[in-house]
PDB file of C-alpha atoms in Angstrom:
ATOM      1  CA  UNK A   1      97.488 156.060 140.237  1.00 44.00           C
ATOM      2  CA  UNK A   2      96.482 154.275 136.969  1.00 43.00           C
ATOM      3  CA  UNK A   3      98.468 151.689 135.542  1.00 41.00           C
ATOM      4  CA  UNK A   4      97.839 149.827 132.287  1.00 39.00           C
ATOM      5  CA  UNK A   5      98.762 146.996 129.995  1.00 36.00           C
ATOM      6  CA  UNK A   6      98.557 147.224 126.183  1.00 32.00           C
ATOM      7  CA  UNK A   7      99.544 143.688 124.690  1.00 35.00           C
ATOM      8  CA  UNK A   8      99.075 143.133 121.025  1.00 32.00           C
ATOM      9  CA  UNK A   9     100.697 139.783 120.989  1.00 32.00           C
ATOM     10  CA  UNK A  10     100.228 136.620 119.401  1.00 30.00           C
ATOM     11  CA  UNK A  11     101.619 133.749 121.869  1.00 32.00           C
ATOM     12  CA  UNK A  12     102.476 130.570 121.048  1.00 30.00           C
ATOM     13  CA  UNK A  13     102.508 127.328 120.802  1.00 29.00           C
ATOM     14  CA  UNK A  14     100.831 123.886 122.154  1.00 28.00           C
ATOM     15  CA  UNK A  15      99.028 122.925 125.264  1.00 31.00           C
ATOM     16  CA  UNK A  16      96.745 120.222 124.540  1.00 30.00           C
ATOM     17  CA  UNK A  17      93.915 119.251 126.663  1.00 33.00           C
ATOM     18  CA  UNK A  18      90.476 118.046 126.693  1.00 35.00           C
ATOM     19  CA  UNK A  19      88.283 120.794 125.117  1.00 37.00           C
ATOM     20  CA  UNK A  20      90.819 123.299 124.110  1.00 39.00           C
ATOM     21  CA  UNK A  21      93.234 123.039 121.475  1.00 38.00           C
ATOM     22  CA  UNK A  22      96.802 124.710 121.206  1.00 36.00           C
ATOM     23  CA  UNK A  23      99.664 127.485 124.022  1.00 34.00           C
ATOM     24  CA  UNK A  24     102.517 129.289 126.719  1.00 36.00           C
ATOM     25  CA  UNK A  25     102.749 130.294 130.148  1.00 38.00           C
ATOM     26  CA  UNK A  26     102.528 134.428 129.193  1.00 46.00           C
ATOM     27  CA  UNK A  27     104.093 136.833 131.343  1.00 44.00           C
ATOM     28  CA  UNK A  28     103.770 140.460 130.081  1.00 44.00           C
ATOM     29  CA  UNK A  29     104.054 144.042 132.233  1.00 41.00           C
ATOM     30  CA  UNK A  30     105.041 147.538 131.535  1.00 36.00           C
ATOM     31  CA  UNK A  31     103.628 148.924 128.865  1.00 35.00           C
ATOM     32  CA  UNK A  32     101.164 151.528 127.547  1.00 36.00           C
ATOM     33  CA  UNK A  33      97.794 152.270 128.670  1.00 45.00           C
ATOM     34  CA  UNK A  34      95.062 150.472 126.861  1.00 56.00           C
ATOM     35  CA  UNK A  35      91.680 151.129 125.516  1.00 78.00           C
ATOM     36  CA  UNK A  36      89.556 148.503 127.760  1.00 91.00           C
ATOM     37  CA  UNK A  37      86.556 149.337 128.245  1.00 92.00           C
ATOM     38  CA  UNK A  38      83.775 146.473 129.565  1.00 96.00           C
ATOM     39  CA  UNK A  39      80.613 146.759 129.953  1.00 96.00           C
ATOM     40  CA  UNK A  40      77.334 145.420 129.643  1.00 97.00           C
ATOM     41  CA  UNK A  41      76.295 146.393 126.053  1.00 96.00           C
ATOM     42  CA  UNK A  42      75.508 143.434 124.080  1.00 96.00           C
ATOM     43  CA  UNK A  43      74.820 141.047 126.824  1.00 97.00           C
ATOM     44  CA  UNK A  44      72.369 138.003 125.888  1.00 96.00           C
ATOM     45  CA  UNK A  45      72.579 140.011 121.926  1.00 96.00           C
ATOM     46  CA  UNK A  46      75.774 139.856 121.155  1.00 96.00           C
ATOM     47  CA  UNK A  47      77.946 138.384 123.486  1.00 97.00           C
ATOM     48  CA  UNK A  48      77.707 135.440 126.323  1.00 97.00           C
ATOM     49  CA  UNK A  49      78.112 137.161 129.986  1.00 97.00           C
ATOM     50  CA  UNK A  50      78.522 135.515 133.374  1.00 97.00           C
ATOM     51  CA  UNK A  51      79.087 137.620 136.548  1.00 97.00           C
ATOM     52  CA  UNK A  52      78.370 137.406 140.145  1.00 96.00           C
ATOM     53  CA  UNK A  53      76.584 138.690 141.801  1.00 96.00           C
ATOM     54  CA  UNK A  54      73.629 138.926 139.455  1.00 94.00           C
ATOM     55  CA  UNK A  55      73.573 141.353 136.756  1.00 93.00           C
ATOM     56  CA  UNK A  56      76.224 143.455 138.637  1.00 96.00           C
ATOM     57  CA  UNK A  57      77.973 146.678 136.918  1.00 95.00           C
ATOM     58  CA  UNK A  58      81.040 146.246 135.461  1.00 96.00           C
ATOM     59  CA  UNK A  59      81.589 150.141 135.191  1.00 94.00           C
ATOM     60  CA  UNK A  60      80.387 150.648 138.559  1.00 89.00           C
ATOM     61  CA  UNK A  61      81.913 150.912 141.827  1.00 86.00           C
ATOM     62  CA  UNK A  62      80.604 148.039 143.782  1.00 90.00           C
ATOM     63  CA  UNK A  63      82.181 144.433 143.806  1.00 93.00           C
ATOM     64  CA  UNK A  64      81.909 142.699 140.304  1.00 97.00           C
ATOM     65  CA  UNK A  65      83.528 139.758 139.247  1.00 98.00           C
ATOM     66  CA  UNK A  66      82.199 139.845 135.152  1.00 98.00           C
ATOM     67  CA  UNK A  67      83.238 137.928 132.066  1.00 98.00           C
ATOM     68  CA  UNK A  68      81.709 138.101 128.258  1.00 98.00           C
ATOM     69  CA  UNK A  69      82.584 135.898 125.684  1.00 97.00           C
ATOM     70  CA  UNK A  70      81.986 136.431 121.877  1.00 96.00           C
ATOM     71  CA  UNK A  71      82.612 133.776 119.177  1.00 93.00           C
ATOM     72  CA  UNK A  72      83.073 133.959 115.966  1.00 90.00           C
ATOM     73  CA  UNK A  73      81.541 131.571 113.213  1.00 84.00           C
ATOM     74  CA  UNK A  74      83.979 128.283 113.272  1.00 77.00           C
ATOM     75  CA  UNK A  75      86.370 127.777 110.840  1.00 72.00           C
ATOM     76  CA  UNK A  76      86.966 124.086 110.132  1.00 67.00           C
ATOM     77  CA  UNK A  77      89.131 122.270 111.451  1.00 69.00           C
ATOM     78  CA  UNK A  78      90.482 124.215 113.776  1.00 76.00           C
ATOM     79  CA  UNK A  79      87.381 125.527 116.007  1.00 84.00           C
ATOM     80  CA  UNK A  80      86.170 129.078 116.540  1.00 90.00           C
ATOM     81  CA  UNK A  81      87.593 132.130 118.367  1.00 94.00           C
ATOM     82  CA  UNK A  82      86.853 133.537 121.226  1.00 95.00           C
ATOM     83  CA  UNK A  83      86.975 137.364 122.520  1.00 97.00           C
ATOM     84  CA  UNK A  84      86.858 137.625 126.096  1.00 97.00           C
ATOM     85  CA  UNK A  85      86.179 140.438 128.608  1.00 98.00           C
ATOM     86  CA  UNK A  86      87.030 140.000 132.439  1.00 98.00           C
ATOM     87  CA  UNK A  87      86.801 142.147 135.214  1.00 98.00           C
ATOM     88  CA  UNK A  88      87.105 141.741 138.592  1.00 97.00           C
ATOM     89  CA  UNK A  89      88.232 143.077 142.078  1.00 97.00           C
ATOM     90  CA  UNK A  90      91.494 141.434 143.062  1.00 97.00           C
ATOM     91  CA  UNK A  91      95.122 142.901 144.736  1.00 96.00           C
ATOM     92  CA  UNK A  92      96.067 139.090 142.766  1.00 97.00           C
ATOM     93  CA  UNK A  93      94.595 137.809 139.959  1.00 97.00           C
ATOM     94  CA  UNK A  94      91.128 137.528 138.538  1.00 97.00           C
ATOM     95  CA  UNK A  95      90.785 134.253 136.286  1.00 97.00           C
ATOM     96  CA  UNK A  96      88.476 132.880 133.735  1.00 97.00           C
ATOM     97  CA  UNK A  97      88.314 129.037 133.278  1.00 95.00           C
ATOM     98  CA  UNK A  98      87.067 126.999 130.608  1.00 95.00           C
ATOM     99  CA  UNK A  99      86.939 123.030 130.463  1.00 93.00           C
ATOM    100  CA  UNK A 100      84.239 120.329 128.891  1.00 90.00           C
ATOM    101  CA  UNK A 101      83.797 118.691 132.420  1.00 85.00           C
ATOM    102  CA  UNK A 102      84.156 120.635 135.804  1.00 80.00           C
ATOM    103  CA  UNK A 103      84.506 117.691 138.058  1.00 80.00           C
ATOM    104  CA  UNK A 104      86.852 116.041 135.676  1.00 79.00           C
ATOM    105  CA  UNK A 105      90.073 116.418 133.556  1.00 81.00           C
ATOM    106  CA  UNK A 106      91.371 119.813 132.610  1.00 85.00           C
ATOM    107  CA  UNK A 107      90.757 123.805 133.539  1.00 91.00           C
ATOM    108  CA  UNK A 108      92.155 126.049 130.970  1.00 92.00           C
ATOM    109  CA  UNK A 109      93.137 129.169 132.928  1.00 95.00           C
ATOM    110  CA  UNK A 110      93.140 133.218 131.768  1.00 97.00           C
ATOM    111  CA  UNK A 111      94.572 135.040 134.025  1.00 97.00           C
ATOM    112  CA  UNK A 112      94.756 138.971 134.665  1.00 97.00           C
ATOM    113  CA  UNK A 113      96.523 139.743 137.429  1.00 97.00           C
ATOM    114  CA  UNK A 114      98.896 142.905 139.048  1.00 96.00           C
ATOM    115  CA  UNK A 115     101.567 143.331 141.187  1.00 93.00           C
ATOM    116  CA  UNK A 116     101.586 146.824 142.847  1.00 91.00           C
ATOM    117  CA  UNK A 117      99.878 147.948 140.138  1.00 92.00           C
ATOM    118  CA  UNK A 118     101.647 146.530 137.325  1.00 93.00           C
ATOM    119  CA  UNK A 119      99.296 144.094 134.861  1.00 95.00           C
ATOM    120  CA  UNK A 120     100.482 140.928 133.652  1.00 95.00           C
ATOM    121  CA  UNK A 121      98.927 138.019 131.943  1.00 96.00           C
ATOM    122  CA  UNK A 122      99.140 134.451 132.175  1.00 95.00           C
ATOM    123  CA  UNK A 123      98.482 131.161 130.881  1.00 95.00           C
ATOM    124  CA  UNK A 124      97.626 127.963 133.675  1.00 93.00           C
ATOM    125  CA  UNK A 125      95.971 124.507 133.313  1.00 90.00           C
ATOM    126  CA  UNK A 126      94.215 123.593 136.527  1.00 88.00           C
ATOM    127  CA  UNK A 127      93.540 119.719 137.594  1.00 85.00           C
ATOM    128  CA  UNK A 128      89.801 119.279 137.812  1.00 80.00           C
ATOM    129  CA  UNK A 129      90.587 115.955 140.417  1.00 79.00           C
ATOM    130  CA  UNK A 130      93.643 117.763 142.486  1.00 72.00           C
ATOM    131  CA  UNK A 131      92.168 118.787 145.558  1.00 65.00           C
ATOM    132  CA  UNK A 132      95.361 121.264 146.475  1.00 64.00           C
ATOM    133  CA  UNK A 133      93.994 123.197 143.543  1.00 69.00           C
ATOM    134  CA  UNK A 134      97.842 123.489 142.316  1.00 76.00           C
ATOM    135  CA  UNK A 135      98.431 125.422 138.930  1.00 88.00           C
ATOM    136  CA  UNK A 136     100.745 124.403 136.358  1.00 84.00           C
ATOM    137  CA  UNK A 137     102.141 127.401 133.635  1.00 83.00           C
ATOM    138  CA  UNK A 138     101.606 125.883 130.345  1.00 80.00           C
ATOM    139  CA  UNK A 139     101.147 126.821 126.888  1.00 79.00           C
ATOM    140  CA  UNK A 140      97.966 128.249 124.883  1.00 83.00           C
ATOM    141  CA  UNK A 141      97.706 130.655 122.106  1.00 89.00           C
ATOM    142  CA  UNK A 142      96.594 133.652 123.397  1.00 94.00           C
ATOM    143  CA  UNK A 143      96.087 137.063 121.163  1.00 94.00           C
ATOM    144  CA  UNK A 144      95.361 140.932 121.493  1.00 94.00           C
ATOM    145  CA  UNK A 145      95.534 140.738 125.038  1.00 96.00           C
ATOM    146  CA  UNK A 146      94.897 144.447 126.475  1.00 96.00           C
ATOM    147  CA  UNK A 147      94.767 144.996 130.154  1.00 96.00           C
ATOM    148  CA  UNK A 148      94.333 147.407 132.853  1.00 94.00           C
ATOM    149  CA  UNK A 149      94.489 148.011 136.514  1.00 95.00           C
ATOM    150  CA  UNK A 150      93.207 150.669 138.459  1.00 94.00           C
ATOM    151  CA  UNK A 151      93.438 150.069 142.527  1.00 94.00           C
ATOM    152  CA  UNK A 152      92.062 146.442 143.424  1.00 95.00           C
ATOM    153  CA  UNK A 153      89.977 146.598 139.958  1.00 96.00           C
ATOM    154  CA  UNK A 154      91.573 144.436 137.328  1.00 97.00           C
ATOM    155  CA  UNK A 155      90.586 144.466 133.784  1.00 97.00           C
ATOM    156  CA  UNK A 156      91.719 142.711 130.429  1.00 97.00           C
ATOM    157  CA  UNK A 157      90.476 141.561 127.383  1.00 97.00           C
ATOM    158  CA  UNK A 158      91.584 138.781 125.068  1.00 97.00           C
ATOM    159  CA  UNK A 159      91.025 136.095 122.057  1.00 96.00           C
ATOM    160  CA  UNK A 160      91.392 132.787 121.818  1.00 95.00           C
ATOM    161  CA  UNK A 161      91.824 131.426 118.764  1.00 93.00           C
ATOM    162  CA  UNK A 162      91.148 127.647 117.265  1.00 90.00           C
ATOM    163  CA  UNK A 163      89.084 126.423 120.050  1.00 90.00           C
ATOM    164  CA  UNK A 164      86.729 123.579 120.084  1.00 86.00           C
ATOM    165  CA  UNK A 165      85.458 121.330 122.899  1.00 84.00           C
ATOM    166  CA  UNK A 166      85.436 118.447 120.379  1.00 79.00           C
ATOM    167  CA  UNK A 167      88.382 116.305 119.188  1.00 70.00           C
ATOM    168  CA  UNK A 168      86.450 115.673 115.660  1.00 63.00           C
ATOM    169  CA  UNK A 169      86.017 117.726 112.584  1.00 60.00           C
ATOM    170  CA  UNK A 170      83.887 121.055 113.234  1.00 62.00           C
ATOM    171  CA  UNK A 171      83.947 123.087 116.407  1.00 70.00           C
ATOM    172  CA  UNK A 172      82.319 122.838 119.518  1.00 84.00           C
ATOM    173  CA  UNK A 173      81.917 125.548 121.927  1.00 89.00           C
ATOM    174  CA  UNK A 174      80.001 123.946 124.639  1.00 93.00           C
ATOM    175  CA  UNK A 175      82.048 124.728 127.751  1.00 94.00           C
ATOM    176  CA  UNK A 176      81.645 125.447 131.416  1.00 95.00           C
ATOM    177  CA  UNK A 177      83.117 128.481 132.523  1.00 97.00           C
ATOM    178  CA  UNK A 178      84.730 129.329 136.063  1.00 95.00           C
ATOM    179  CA  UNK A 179      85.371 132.411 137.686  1.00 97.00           C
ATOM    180  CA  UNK A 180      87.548 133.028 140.100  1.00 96.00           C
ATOM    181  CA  UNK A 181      90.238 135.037 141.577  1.00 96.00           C
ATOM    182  CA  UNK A 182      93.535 134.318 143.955  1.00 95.00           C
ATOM    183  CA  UNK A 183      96.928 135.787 145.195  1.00 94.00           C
ATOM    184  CA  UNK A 184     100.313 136.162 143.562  1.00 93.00           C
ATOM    185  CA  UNK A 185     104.013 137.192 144.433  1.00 89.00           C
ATOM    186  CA  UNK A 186     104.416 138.912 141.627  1.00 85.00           C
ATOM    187  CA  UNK A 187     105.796 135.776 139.937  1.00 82.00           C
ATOM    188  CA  UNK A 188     103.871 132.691 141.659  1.00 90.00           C
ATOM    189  CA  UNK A 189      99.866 131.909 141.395  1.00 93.00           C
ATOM    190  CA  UNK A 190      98.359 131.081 144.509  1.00 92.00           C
ATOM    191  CA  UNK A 191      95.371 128.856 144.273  1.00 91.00           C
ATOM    192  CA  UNK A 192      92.175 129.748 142.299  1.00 93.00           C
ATOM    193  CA  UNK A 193      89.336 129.914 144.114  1.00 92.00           C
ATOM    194  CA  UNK A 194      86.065 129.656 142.003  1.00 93.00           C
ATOM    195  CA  UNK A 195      83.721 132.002 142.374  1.00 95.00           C
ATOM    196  CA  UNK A 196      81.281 131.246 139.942  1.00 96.00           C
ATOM    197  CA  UNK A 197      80.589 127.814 138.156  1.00 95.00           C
ATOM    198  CA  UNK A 198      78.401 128.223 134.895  1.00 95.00           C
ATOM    199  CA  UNK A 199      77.860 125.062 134.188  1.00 94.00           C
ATOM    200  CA  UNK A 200      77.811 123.228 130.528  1.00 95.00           C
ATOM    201  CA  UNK A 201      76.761 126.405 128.409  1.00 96.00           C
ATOM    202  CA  UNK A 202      76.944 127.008 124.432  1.00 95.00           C
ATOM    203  CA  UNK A 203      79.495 129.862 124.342  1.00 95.00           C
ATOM    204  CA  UNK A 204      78.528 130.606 120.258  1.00 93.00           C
ATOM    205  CA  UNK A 205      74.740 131.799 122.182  1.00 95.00           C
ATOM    206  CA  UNK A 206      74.687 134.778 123.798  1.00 96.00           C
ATOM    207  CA  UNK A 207      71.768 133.393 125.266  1.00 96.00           C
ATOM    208  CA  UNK A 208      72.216 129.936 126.644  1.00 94.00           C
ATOM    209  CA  UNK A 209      72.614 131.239 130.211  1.00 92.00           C
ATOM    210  CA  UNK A 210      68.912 132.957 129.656  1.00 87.00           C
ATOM    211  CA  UNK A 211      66.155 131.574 130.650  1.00 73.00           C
ATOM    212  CA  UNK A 212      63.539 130.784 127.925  1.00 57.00           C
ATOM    213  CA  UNK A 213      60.907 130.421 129.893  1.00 38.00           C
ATOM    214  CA  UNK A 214      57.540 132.628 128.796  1.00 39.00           C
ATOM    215  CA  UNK A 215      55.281 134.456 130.607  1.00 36.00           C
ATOM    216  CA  UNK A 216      52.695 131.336 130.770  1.00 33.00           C
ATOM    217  CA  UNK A 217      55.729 129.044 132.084  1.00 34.00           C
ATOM    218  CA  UNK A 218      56.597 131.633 134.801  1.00 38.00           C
ATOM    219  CA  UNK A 219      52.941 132.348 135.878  1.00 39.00           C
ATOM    220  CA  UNK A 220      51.511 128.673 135.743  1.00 41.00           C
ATOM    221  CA  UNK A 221      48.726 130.061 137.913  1.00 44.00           C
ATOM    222  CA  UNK A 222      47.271 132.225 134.945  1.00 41.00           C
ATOM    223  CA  UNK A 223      47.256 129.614 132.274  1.00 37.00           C
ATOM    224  CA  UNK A 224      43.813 128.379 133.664  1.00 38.00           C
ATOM    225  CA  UNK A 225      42.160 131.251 133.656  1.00 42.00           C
ATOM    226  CA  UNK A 226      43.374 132.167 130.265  1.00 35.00           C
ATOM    227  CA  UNK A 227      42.055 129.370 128.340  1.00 36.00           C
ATOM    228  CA  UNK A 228      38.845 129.970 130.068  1.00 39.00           C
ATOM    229  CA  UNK A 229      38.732 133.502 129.298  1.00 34.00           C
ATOM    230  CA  UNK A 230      39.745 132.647 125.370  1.00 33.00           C
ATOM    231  CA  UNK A 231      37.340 129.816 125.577  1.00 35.00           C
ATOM    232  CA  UNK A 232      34.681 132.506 126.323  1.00 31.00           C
ATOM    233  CA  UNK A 233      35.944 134.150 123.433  1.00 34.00           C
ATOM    234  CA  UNK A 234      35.016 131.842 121.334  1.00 33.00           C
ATOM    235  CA  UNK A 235      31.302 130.513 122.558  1.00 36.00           C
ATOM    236  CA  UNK A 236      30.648 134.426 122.061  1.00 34.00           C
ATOM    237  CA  UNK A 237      32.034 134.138 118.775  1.00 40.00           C
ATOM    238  CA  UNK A 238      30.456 131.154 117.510  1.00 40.00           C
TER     239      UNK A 238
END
């Protein structure tokens, strides 16, 4: 049986941390089903994804833990905003994490989770030095969150507004993201367990997790041989 979440919600108010600005530990459930559909259209184009394993299918039927992220152009002062896809396999909760330093200060926490079915969504802030990886609820602004569940599969989409890894004027969108997943009662968060750690990456580049490495820098063993053969070119030439 299918069960869904549609959440067209604004939440509110102030958490303050380093590298996110601005909201509330968000509890929503029975409603409507919603229109979420994630893929991988637009990866490393349009939109920033992370996922383990490699390039795995988020429509598929194997294991997938996937997140995208899309920002839009920054408005100053307050940052940019952020449209997020998640997906993951979980009877819990599936989480993406976002903080300027992984090994120190703050996570920001998204969670999608279910209980028996039922989808709910929630804010958390995660200690990057507490080693009983406790969560706290706490407050972000969180909007046009839409979620689904279908058996252990878990899917939601969100934005983030006003975000910036800065404290000055402008934004900045470097981050490191976390994936993860954990258990729940329904109404407690167990402990996240991270899956995936990005490291530092530009979320406003769909590319920055790419590797820009040519063909010459991947196959260091041909460069010799092609400067010979365009050297020949040219004595022939000449």
């Amino acid at each position: 049986m299918e069960r869904a979440l549609i959440l067209l919600a604004a939440a509110l108010l102030v958490y303050v941390a380093p590298g996110i600005q601005g909201t509330s530990h968000l509890s929503f459930a029975n409603a409507t089903i919603s229109p979420v559909d994630i893929t991988r259209v637009g990866c490393a184009a349009t939109k920033l994804c992370v996922e383990t394993p490699n390039d795995c299918d988020p429509t598929g039927n194997n294991s997938c833990l996937f997140a995208s992220v899309t920002a839009a152009a920054p408005v100053a002062p307050n940052g940019s905003r952020l449209s997020i896809e998640l997906r993951g396999d979980s009877m819990g909760y599936i989480a993406l994490g976002l903080t300027v330093n992984a090994s120190m200060g703050t996570t920001m926490l998204f969670v999608c989770a279910q209980n028996n079915g039922s989808f709910f969504f929630r804010t958390m802030a995660r200690s990057n030095t507490n080693t009983d990886m406790a969560l706290v609820g706490t407050e972000r602004r969180v909007m046009e969150i839409r979620g689904k569940v279908m058996g252990n599969v878990i899917m939601c989409e969100f934005d983030i507004p006003n975000v910036n890894a800065s404290e000055r004027v402008g934004a900045d969108t470097t981050f490191t993201v976390l994936l993860g997943s954990g258990t729940t009662t329904g109404t407690d968060l167990g402990a996240f367990n991270i899956t995936l750690n990005s490291g530092p990456l530009d979320l406003s580049d769909p590319t920055s997790n790419v590797a820009n490495s040519g063909i010459l820098s991947a196959y260091p063993h041909a460069v010799l041989p092609l400067l010979s053969i365009l050297s020949m070119v040219v004595v022939l030439k000449a």
